[in-house]
Coordinates of C-alpha atoms in Angstrom, one line a residue:
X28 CA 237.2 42.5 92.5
X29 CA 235.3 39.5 92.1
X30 CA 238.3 37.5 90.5
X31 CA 240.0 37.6 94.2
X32 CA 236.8 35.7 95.4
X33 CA 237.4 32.3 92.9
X34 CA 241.4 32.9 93.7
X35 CA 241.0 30.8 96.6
X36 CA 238.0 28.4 95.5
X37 CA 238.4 25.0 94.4
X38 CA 238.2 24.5 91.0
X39 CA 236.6 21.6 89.1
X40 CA 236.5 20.7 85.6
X41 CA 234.8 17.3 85.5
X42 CA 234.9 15.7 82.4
X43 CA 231.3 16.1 81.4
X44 CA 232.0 16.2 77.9
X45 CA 233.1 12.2 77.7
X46 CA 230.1 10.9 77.6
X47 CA 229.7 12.5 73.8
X48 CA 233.3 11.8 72.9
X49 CA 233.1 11.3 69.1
X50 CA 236.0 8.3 69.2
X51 CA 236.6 5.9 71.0
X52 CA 240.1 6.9 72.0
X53 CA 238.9 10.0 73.7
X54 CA 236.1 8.1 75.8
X55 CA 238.6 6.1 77.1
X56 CA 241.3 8.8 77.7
X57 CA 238.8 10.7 79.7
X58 CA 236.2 8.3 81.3
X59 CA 235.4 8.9 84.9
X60 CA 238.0 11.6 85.1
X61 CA 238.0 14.9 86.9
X62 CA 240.7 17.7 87.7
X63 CA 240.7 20.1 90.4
X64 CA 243.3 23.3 91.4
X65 CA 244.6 24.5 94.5
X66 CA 246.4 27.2 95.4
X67 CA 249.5 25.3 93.7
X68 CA 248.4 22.3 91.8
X69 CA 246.2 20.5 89.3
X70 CA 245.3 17.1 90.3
X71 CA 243.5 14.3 88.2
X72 CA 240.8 12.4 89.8
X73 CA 238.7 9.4 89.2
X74 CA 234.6 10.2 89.5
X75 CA 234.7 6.5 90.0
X76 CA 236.2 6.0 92.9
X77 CA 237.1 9.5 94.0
X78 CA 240.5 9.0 94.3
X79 CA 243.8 11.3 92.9
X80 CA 245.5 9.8 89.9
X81 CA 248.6 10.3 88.3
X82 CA 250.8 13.3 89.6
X83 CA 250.1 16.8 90.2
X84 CA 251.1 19.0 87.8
X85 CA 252.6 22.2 89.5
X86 CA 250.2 25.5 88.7
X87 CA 249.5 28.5 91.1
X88 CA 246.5 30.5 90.3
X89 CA 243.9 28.3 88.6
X90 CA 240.9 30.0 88.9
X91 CA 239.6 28.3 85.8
X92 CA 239.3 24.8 83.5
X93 CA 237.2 23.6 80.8
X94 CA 238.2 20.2 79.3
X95 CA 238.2 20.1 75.4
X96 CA 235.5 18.6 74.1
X97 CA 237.2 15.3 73.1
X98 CA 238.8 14.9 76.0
X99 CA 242.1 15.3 75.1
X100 CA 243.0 18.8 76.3
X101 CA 242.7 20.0 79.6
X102 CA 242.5 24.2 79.6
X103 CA 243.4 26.1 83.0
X104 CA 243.3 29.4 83.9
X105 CA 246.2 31.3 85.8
X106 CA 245.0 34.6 86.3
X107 CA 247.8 35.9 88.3
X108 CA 250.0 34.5 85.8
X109 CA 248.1 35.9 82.9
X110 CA 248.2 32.5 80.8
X111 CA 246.1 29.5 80.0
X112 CA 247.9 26.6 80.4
X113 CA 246.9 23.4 78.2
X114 CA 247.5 20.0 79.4
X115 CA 247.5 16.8 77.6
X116 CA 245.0 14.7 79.7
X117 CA 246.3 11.4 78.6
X118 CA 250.1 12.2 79.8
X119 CA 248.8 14.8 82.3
X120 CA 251.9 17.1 81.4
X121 CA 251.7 20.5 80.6
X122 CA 251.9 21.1 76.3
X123 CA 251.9 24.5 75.9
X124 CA 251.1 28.0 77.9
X125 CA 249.0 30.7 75.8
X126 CA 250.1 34.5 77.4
X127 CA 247.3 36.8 77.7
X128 CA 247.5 40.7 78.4
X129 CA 244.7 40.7 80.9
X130 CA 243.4 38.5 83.7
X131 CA 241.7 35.9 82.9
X132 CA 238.8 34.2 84.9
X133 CA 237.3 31.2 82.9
X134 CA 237.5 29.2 79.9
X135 CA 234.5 27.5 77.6
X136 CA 235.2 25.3 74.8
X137 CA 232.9 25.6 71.6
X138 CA 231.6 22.0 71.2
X139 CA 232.9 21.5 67.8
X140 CA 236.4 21.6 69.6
X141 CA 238.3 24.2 67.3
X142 CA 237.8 27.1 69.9
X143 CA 238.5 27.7 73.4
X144 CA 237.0 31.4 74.7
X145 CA 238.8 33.0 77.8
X146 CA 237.0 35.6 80.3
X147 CA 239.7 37.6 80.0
X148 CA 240.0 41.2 81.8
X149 CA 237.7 43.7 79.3
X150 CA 238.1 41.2 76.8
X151 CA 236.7 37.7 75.7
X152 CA 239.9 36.2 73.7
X153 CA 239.4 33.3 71.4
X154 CA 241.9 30.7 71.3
X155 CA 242.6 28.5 68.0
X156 CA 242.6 24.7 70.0
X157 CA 244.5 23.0 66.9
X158 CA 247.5 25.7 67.1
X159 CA 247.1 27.2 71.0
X160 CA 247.6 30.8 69.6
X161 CA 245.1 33.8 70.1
X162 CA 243.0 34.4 66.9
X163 CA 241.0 37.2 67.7
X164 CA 239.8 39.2 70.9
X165 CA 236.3 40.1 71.1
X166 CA 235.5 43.6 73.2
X167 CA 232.2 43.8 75.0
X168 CA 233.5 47.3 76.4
X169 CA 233.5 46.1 80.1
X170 CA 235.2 43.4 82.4
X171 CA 233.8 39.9 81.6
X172 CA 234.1 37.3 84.7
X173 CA 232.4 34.0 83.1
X174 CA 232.1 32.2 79.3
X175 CA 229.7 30.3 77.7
X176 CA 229.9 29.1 74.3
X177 CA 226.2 27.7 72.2
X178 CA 225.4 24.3 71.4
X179 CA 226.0 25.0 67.7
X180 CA 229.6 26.9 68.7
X181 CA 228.0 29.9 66.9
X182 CA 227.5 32.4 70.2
X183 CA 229.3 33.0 73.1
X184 CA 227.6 34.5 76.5
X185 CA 230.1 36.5 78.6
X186 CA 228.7 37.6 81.8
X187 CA 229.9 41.1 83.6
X188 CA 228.7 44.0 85.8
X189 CA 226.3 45.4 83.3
X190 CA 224.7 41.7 82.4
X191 CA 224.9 39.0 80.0
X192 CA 227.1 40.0 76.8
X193 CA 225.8 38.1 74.0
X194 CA 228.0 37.9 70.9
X195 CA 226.5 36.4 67.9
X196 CA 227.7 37.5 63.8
X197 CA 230.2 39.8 64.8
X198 CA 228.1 41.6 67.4
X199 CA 227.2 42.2 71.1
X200 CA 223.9 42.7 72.6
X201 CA 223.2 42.8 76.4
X202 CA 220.6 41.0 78.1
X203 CA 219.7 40.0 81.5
X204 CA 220.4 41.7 84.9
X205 CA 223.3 43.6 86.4
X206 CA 226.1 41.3 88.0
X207 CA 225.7 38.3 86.6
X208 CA 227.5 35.7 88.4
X209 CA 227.1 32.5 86.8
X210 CA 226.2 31.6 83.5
X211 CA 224.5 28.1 82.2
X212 CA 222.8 27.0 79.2
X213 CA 219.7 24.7 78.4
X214 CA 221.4 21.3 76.2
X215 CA 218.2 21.9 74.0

């Protein structure tokens, strides 16, 4: 199973998103910030200087982050433990932990911030960002490893064994070659 393979990887979820931080609050709560997991721990980081900030927050199997768009939230996947937990970047503490049924591998945030979308087992499960609760769990019919969301927040790419799922007005299409790994999108 290819989840076993980004078990033990380090996991980063640089704060990419900072740079079109909508206030000025979240700029500065996430500037030149980075996180990674290990096999026990999320650590913040500065990209400035490359150095660990703040304290670890305790967390075994992250095999996935995304940071909210704003900066504010900080999404990581514990696929052993079936959960996302969501961390407050500016305290670094842990809010609240959102139970899934299957294993989840990544997260994507949609860029308009209301929706986080977890690879998760057979399912892609769509997570309210304002409440932390599970609104609805799309079904692509097979086990989804990696999640994408669309500029305009209005498509989400899952990628699996049979391709690249596609779900756009309430349905999936396939495109693209067996065993997709990775997924990226074009900013244009």
């Amino acid at each position: 199973m290819r989840v076993a393979r980004f078990a033990a990887a380090l996991v980063v979820a640089l704060v990419a998103a900072c740079g079109l931080a909508s206030t000025a609050a979240a700029a500065t709560t996430c500037a030149g910030s980075g996180y990674y997991a290990t096999a026990s721990v999320i650590q913040r980081f500065s990209t400035t200087t490359n150095a660990t900030t703040g304290d670890p927050l305790v967390a075994a199997g992250v095999v996935g982050a995304a940071v909210s768009p704003d900066g504010s939230l900080l999404y990581a996947v514990d696929g052993g433990g079936k959960k996302v937990l969501v961390i407050d970047t500016a305290t670094g503490t842990q809010t609240v932990t959102v139970t899934l049924g299957n294993t989840p591998t990544d997260v994507a945030f949609a860029p308009d911030g209301k929706t986080a979308y977890v690879a998760n087992g057979t399912a892609v499960t769509a997570i309210d960002v304002a409440t932390a609760t599970v609104t609805s769990t799309l079904t692509p019919g097979i086990a989804v490893e990696r999640v994408l969301v669309s500029k305009d927040s209005a498509t989400v790419y899952a990628s699996a064994a049979d391709g690249v799922h596609v779900y756009k007005a309430g349905a999936w299409s396939t495109v693209g070659p067996a065993n997709a790994d990775a997924l990226a999108l074009s900013p244009d």
